[in-house]
mmCIF file of N, CA and C in Angstrom:
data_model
loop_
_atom_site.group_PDB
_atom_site.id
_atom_site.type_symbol
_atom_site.label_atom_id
_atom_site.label_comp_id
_atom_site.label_asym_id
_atom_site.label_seq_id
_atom_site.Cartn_x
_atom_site.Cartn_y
_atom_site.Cartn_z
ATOM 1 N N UNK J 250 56.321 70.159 113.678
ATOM 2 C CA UNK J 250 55.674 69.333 112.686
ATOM 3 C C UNK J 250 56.625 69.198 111.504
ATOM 4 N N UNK J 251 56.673 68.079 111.312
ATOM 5 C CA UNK J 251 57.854 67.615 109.720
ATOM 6 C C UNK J 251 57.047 66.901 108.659
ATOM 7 N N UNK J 252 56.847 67.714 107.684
ATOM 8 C CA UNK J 252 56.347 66.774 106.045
ATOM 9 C C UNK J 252 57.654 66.574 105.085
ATOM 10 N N UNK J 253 57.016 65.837 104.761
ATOM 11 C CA UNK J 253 57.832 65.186 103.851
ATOM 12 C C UNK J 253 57.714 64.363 102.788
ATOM 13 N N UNK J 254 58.332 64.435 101.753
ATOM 14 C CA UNK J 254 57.558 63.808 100.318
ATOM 15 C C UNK J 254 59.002 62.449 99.943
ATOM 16 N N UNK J 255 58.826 61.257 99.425
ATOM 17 C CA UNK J 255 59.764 60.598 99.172
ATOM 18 C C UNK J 255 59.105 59.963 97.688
ATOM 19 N N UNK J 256 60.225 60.050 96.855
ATOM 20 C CA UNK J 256 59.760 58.985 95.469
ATOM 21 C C UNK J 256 60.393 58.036 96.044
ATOM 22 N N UNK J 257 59.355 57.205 95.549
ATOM 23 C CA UNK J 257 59.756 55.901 95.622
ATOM 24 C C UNK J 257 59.692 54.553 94.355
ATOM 25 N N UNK J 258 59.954 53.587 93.918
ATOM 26 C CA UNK J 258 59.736 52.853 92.634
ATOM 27 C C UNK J 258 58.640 51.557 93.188
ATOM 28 N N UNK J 259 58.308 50.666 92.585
ATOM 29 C CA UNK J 259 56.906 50.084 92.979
ATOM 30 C C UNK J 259 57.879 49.075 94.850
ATOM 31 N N UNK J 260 58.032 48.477 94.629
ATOM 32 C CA UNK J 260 58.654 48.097 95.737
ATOM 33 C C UNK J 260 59.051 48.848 97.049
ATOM 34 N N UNK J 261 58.522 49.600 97.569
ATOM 35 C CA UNK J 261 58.574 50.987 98.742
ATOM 36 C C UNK J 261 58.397 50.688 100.024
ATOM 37 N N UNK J 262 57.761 49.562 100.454
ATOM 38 C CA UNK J 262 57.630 49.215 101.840
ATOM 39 C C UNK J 262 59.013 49.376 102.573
ATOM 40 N N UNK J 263 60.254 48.580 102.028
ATOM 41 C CA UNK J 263 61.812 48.503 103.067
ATOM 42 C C UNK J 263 62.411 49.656 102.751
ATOM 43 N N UNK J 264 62.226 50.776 101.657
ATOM 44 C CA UNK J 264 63.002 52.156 101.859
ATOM 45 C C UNK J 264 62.343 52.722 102.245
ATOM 46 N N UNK J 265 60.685 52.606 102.648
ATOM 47 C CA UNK J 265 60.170 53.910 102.607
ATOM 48 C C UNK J 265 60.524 53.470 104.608
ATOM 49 N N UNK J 266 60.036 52.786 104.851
ATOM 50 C CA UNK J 266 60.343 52.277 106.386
ATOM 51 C C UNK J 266 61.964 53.086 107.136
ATOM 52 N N UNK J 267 62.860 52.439 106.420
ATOM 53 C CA UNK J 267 64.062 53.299 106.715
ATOM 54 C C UNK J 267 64.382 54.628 106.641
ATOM 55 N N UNK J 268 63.608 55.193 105.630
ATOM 56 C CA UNK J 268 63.439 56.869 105.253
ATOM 57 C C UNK J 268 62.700 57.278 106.960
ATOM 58 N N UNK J 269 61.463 56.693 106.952
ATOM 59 C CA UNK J 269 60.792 57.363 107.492
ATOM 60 C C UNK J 269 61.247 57.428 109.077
ATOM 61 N N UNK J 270 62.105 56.531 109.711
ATOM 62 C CA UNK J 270 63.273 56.503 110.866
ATOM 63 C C UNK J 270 64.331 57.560 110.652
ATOM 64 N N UNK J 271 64.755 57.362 109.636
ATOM 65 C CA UNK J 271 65.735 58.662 109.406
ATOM 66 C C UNK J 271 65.124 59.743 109.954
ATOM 67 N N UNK J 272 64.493 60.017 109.707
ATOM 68 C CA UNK J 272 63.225 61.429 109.135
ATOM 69 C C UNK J 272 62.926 62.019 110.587
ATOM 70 N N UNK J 273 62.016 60.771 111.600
ATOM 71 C CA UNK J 273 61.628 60.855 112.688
ATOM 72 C C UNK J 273 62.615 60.463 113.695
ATOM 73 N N UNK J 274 64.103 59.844 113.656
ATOM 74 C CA UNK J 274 64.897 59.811 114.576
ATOM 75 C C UNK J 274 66.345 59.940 113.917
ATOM 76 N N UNK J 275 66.111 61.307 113.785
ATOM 77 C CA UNK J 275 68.115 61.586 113.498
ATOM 78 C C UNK J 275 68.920 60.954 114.619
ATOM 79 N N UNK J 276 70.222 61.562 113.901
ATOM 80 C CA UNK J 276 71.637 60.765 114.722
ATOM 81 C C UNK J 276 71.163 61.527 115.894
ATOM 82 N N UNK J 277 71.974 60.912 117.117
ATOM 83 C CA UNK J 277 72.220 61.703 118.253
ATOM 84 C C UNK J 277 73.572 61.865 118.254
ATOM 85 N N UNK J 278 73.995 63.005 118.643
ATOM 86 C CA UNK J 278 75.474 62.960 118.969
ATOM 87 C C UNK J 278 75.602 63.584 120.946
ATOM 88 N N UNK J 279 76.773 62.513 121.034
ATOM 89 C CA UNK J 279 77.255 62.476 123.224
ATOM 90 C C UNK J 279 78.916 62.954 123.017
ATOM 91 N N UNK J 280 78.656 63.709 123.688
ATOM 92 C CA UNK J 280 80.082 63.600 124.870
ATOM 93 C C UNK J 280 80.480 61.884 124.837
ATOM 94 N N UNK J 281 81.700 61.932 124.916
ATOM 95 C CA UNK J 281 82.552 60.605 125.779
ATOM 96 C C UNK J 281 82.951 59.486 124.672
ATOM 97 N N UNK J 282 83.434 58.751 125.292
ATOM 98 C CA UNK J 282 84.397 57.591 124.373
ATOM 99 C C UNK J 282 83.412 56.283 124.265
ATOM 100 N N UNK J 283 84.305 55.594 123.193
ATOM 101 C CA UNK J 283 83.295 54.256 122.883
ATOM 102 C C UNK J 283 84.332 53.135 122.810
ATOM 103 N N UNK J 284 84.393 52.366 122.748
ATOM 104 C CA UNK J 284 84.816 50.758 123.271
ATOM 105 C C UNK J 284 84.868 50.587 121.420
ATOM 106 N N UNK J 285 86.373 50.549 121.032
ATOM 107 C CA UNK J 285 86.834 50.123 120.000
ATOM 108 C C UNK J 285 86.198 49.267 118.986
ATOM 109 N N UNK J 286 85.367 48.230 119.454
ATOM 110 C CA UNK J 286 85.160 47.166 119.392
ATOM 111 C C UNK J 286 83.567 47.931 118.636
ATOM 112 N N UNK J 287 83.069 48.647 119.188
ATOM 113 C CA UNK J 287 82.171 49.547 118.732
ATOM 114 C C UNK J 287 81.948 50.227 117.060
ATOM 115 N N UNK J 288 83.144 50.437 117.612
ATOM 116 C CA UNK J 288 83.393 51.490 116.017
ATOM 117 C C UNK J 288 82.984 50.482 114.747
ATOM 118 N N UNK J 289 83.621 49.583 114.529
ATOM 119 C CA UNK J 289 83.799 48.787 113.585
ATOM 120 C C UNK J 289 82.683 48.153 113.084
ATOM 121 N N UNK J 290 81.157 47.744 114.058
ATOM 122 C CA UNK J 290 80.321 47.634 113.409
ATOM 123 C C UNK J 290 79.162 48.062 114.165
ATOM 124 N N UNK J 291 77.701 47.706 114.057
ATOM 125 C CA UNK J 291 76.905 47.934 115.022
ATOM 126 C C UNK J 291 76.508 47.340 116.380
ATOM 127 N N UNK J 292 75.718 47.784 117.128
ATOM 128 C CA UNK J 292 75.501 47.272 118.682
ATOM 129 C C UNK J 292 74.629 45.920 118.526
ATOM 130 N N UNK J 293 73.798 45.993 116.931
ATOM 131 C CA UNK J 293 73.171 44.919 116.583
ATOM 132 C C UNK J 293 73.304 44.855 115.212
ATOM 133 N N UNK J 294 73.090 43.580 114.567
ATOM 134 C CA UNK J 294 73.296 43.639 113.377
ATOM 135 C C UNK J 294 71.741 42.366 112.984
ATOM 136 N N UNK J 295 71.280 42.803 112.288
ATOM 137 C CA UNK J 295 70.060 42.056 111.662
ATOM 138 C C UNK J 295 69.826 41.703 109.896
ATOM 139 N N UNK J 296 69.937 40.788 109.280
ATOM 140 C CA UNK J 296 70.162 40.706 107.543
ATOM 141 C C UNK J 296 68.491 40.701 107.054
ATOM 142 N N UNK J 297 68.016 41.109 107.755
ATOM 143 C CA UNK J 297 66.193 40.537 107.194
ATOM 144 C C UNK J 297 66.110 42.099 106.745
ATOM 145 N N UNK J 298 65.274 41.824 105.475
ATOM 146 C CA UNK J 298 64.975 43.148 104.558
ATOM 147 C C UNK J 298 64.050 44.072 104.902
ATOM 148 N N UNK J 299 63.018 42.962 105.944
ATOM 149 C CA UNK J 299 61.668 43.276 105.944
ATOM 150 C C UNK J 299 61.540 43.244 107.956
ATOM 151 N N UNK J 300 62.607 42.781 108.216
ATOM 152 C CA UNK J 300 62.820 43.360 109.795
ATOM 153 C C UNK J 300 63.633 44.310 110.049
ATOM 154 N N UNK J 301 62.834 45.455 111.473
ATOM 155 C CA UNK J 301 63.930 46.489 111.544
ATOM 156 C C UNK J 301 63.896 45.887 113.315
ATOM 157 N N UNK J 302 64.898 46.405 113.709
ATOM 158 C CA UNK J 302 65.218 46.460 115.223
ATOM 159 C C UNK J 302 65.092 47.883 115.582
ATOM 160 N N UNK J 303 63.995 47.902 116.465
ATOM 161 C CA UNK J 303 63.525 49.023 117.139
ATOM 162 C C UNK J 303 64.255 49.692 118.365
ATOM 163 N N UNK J 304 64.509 48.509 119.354
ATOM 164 C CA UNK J 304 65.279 49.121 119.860
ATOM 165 C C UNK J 304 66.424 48.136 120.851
ATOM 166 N N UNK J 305 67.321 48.596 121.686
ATOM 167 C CA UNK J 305 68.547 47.749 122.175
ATOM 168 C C UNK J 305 68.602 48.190 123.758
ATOM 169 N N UNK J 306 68.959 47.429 124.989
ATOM 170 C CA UNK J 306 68.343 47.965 125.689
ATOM 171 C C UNK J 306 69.023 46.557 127.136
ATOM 172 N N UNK J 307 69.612 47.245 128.417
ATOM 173 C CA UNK J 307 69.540 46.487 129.556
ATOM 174 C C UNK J 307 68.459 45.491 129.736
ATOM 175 N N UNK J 308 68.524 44.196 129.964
ATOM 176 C CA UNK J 308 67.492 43.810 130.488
ATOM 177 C C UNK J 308 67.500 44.491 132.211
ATOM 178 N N UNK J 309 65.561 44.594 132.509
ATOM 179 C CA UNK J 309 65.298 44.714 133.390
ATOM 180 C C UNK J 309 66.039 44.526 134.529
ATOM 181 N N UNK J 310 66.320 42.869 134.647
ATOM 182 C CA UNK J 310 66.535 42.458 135.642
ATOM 183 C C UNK J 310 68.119 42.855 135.961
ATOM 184 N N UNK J 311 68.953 43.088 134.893
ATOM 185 C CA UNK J 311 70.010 43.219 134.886
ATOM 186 C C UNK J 311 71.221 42.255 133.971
ATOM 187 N N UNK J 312 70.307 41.334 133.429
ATOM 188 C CA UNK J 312 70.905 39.725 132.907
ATOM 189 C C UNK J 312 70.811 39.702 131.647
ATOM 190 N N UNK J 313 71.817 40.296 130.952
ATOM 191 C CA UNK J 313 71.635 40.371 129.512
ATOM 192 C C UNK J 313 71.185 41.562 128.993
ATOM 193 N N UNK J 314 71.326 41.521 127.170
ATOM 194 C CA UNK J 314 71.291 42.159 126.254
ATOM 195 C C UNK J 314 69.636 42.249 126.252
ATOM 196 N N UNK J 315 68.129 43.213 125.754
ATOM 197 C CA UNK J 315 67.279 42.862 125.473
ATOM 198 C C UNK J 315 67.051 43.406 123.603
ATOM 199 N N UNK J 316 66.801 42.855 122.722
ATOM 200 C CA UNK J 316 66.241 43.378 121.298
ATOM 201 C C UNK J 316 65.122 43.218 121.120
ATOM 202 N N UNK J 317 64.723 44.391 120.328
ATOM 203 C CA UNK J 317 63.427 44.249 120.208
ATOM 204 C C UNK J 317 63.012 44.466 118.691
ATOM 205 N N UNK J 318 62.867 43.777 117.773
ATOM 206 C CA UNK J 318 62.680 43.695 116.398
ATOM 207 C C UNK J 318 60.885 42.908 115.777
ATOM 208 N N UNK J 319 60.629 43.864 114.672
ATOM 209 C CA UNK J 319 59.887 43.230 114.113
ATOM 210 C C UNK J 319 59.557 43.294 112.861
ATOM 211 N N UNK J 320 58.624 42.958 111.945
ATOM 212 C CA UNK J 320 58.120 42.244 111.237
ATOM 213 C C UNK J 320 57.801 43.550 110.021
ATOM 214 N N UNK J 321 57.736 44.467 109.672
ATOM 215 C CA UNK J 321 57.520 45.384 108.763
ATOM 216 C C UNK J 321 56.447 45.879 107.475
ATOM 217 N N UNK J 322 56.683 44.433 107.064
ATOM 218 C CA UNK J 322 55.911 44.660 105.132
ATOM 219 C C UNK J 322 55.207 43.267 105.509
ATOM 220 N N UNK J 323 54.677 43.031 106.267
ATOM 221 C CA UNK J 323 53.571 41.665 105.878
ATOM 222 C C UNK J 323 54.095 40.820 105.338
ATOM 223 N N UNK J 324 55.472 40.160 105.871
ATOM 224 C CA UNK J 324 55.934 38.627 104.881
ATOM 225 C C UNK J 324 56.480 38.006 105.823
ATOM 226 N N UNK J 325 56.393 36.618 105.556
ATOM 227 C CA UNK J 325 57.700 35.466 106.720
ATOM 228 C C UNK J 325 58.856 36.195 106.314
ATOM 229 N N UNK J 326 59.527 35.813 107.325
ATOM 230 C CA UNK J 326 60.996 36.564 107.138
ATOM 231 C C UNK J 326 61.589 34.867 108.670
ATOM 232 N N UNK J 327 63.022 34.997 107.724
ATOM 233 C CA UNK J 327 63.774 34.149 108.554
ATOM 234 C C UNK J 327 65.277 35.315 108.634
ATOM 235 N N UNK J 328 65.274 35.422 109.788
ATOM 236 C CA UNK J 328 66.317 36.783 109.434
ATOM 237 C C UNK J 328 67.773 36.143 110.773
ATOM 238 N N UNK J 329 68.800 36.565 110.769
ATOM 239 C CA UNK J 329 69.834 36.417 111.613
ATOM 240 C C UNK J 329 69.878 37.982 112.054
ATOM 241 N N UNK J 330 69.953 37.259 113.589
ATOM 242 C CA UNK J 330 69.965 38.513 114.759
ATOM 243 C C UNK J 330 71.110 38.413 115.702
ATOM 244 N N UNK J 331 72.149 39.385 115.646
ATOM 245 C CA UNK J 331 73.287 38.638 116.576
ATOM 246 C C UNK J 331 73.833 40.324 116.964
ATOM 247 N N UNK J 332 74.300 40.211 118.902
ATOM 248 C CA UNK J 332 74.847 41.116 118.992
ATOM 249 C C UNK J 332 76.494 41.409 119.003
ATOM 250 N N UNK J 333 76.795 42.681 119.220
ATOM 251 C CA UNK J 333 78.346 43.022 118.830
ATOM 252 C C UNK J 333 78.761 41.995 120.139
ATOM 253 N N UNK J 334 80.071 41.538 119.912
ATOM 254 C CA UNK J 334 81.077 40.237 120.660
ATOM 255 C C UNK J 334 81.253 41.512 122.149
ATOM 256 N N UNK J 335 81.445 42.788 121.953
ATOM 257 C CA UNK J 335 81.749 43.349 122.993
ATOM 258 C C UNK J 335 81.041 43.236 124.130
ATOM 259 N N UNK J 336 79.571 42.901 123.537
ATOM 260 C CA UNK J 336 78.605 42.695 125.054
ATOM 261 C C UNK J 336 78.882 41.059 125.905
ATOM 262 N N UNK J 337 79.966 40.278 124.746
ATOM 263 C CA UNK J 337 80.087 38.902 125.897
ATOM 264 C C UNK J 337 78.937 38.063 125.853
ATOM 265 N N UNK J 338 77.729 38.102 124.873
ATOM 266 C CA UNK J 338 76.515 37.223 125.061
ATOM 267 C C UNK J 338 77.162 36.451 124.375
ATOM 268 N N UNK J 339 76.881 34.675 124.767
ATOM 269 C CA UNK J 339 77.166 33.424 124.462
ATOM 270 C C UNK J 339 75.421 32.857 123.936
ATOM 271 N N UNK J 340 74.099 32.781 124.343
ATOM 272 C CA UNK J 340 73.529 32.634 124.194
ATOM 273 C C UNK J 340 71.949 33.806 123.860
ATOM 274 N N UNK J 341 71.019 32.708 123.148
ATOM 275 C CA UNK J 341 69.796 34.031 122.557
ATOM 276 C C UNK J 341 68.217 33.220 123.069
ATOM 277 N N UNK J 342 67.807 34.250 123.783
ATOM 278 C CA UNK J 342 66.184 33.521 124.133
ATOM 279 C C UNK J 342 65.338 34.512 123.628
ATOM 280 N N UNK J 343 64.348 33.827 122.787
ATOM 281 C CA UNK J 343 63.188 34.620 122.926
ATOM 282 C C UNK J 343 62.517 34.848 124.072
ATOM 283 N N UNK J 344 61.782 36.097 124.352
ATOM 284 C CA UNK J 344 61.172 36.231 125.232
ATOM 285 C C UNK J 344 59.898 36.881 124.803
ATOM 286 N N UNK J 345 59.214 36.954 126.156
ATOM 287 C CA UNK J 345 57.650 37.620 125.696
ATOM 288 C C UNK J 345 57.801 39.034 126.027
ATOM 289 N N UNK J 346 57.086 39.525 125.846
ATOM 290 C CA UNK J 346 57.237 41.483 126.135
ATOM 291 C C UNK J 346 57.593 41.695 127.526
ATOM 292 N N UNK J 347 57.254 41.193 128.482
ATOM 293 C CA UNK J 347 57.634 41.604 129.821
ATOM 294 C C UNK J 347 59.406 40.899 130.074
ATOM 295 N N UNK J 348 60.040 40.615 129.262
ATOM 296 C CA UNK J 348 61.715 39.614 129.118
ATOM 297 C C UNK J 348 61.725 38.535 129.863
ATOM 298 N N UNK J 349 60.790 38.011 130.152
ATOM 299 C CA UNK J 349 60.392 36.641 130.372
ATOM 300 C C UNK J 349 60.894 35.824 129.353
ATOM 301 N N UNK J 350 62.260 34.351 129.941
ATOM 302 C CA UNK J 350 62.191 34.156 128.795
ATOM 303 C C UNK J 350 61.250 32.549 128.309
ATOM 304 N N UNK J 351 61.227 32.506 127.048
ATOM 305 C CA UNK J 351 60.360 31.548 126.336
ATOM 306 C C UNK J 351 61.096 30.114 126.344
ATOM 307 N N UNK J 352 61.985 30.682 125.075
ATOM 308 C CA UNK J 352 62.816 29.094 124.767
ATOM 309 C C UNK J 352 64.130 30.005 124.329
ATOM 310 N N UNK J 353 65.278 28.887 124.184
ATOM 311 C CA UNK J 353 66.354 29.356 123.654
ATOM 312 C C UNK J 353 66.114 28.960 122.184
ATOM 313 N N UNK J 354 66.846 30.239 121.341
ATOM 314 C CA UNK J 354 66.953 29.988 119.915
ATOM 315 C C UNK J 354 68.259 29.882 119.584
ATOM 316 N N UNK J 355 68.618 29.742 117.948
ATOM 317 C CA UNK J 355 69.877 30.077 117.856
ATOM 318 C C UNK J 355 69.800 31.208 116.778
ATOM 319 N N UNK J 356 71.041 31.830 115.547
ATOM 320 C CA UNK J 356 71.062 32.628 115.182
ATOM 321 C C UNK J 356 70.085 33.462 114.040
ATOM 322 N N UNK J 357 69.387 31.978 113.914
ATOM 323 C CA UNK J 357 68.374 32.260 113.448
ATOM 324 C C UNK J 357 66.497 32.584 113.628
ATOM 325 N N UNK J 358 66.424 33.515 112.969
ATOM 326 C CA UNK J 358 65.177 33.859 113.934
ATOM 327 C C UNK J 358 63.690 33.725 112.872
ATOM 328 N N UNK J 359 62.819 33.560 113.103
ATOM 329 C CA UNK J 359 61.914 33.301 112.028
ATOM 330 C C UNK J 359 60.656 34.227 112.770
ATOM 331 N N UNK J 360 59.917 35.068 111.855
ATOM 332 C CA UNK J 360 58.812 36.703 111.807
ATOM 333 C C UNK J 360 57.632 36.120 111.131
ATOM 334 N N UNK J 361 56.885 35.656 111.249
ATOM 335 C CA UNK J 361 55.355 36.347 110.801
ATOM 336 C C UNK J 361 55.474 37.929 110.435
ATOM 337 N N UNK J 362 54.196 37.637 109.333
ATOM 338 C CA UNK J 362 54.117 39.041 109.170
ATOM 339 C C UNK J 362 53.385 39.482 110.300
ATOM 340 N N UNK J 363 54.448 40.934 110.610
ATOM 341 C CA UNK J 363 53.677 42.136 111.535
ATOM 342 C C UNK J 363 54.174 41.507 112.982
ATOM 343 N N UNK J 364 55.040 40.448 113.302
ATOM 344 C CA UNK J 364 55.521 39.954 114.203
ATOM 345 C C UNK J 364 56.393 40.780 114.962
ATOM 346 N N UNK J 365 56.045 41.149 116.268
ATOM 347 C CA UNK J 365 57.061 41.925 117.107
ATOM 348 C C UNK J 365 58.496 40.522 118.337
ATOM 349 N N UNK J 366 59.097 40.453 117.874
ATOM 350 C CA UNK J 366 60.020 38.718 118.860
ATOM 351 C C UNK J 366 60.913 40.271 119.902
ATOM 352 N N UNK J 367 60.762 39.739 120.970
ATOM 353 C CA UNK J 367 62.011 40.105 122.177
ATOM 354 C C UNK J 367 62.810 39.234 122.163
ATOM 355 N N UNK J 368 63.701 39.876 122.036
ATOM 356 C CA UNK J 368 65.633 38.396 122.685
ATOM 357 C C UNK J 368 66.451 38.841 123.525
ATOM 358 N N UNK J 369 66.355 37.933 124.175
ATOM 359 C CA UNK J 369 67.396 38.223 125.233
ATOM 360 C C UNK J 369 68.678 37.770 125.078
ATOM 361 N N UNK J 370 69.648 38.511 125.349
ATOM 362 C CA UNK J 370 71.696 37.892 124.760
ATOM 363 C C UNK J 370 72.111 37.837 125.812
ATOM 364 N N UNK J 371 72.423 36.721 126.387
ATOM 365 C CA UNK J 371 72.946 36.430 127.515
ATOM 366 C C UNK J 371 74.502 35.969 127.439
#
């Protein structure tokens, strides 16, 4: 069991969110090497204040990148979602929860509040 107390200033929804990931999922550290291309930035990169990306992930079938991001503090959010060049995706589909995909988007992605979007990077 972990408690934990955070100050925060009136605006707390996007630090307290990131605290509380910290908190409940430290680093992992592996054995083995990483693909250069790695180092330099992340496996995903997302600019929305009020979206986090949960998680990164094979598609099922085998065909592509899958992300899974959403919606946080209750606001529209138009956020850019793009993965590292090392995975080779040229294109981005939304999909529905099972990676079915929907439509193709481009780098821009648009959240309802409390909105969970799947993408697929093909």
């Amino acid at each position: 069991f972990t408690y934990s107390f955070y100050v925060h200033g009136k605006d707390y929804v996007n630090s307290l969110t990131s605290e509380g990931y910290a908190l409940n999922d430290p680093p992992k550290v592996f054995d083995g090497s990483v693909d250069e291309a790695l180092l330099d930035r992340p496996f995903v990169e997302c600019n929305g204040e009020n979206v986090a990306v949960d998680w990164v992930k094979i598609a099922e079938d085998g065909n592509g990148v899958i992300v899974r991001a959403y919606e946080f503090a209750g606001k529209n959010a138009s956020v850019n979602i793009s993965l590292n060049e090392v995975f080779g995706s040229k294109k981005a589909y939304l999909c529905d929860m099972m990676e079915n995909i929907i439509c193709e988007i481009d780098s821009e992605t648009a959240f309802k509040p409390y909105e969970i979007h799947t993408i697929r990077f093909v």
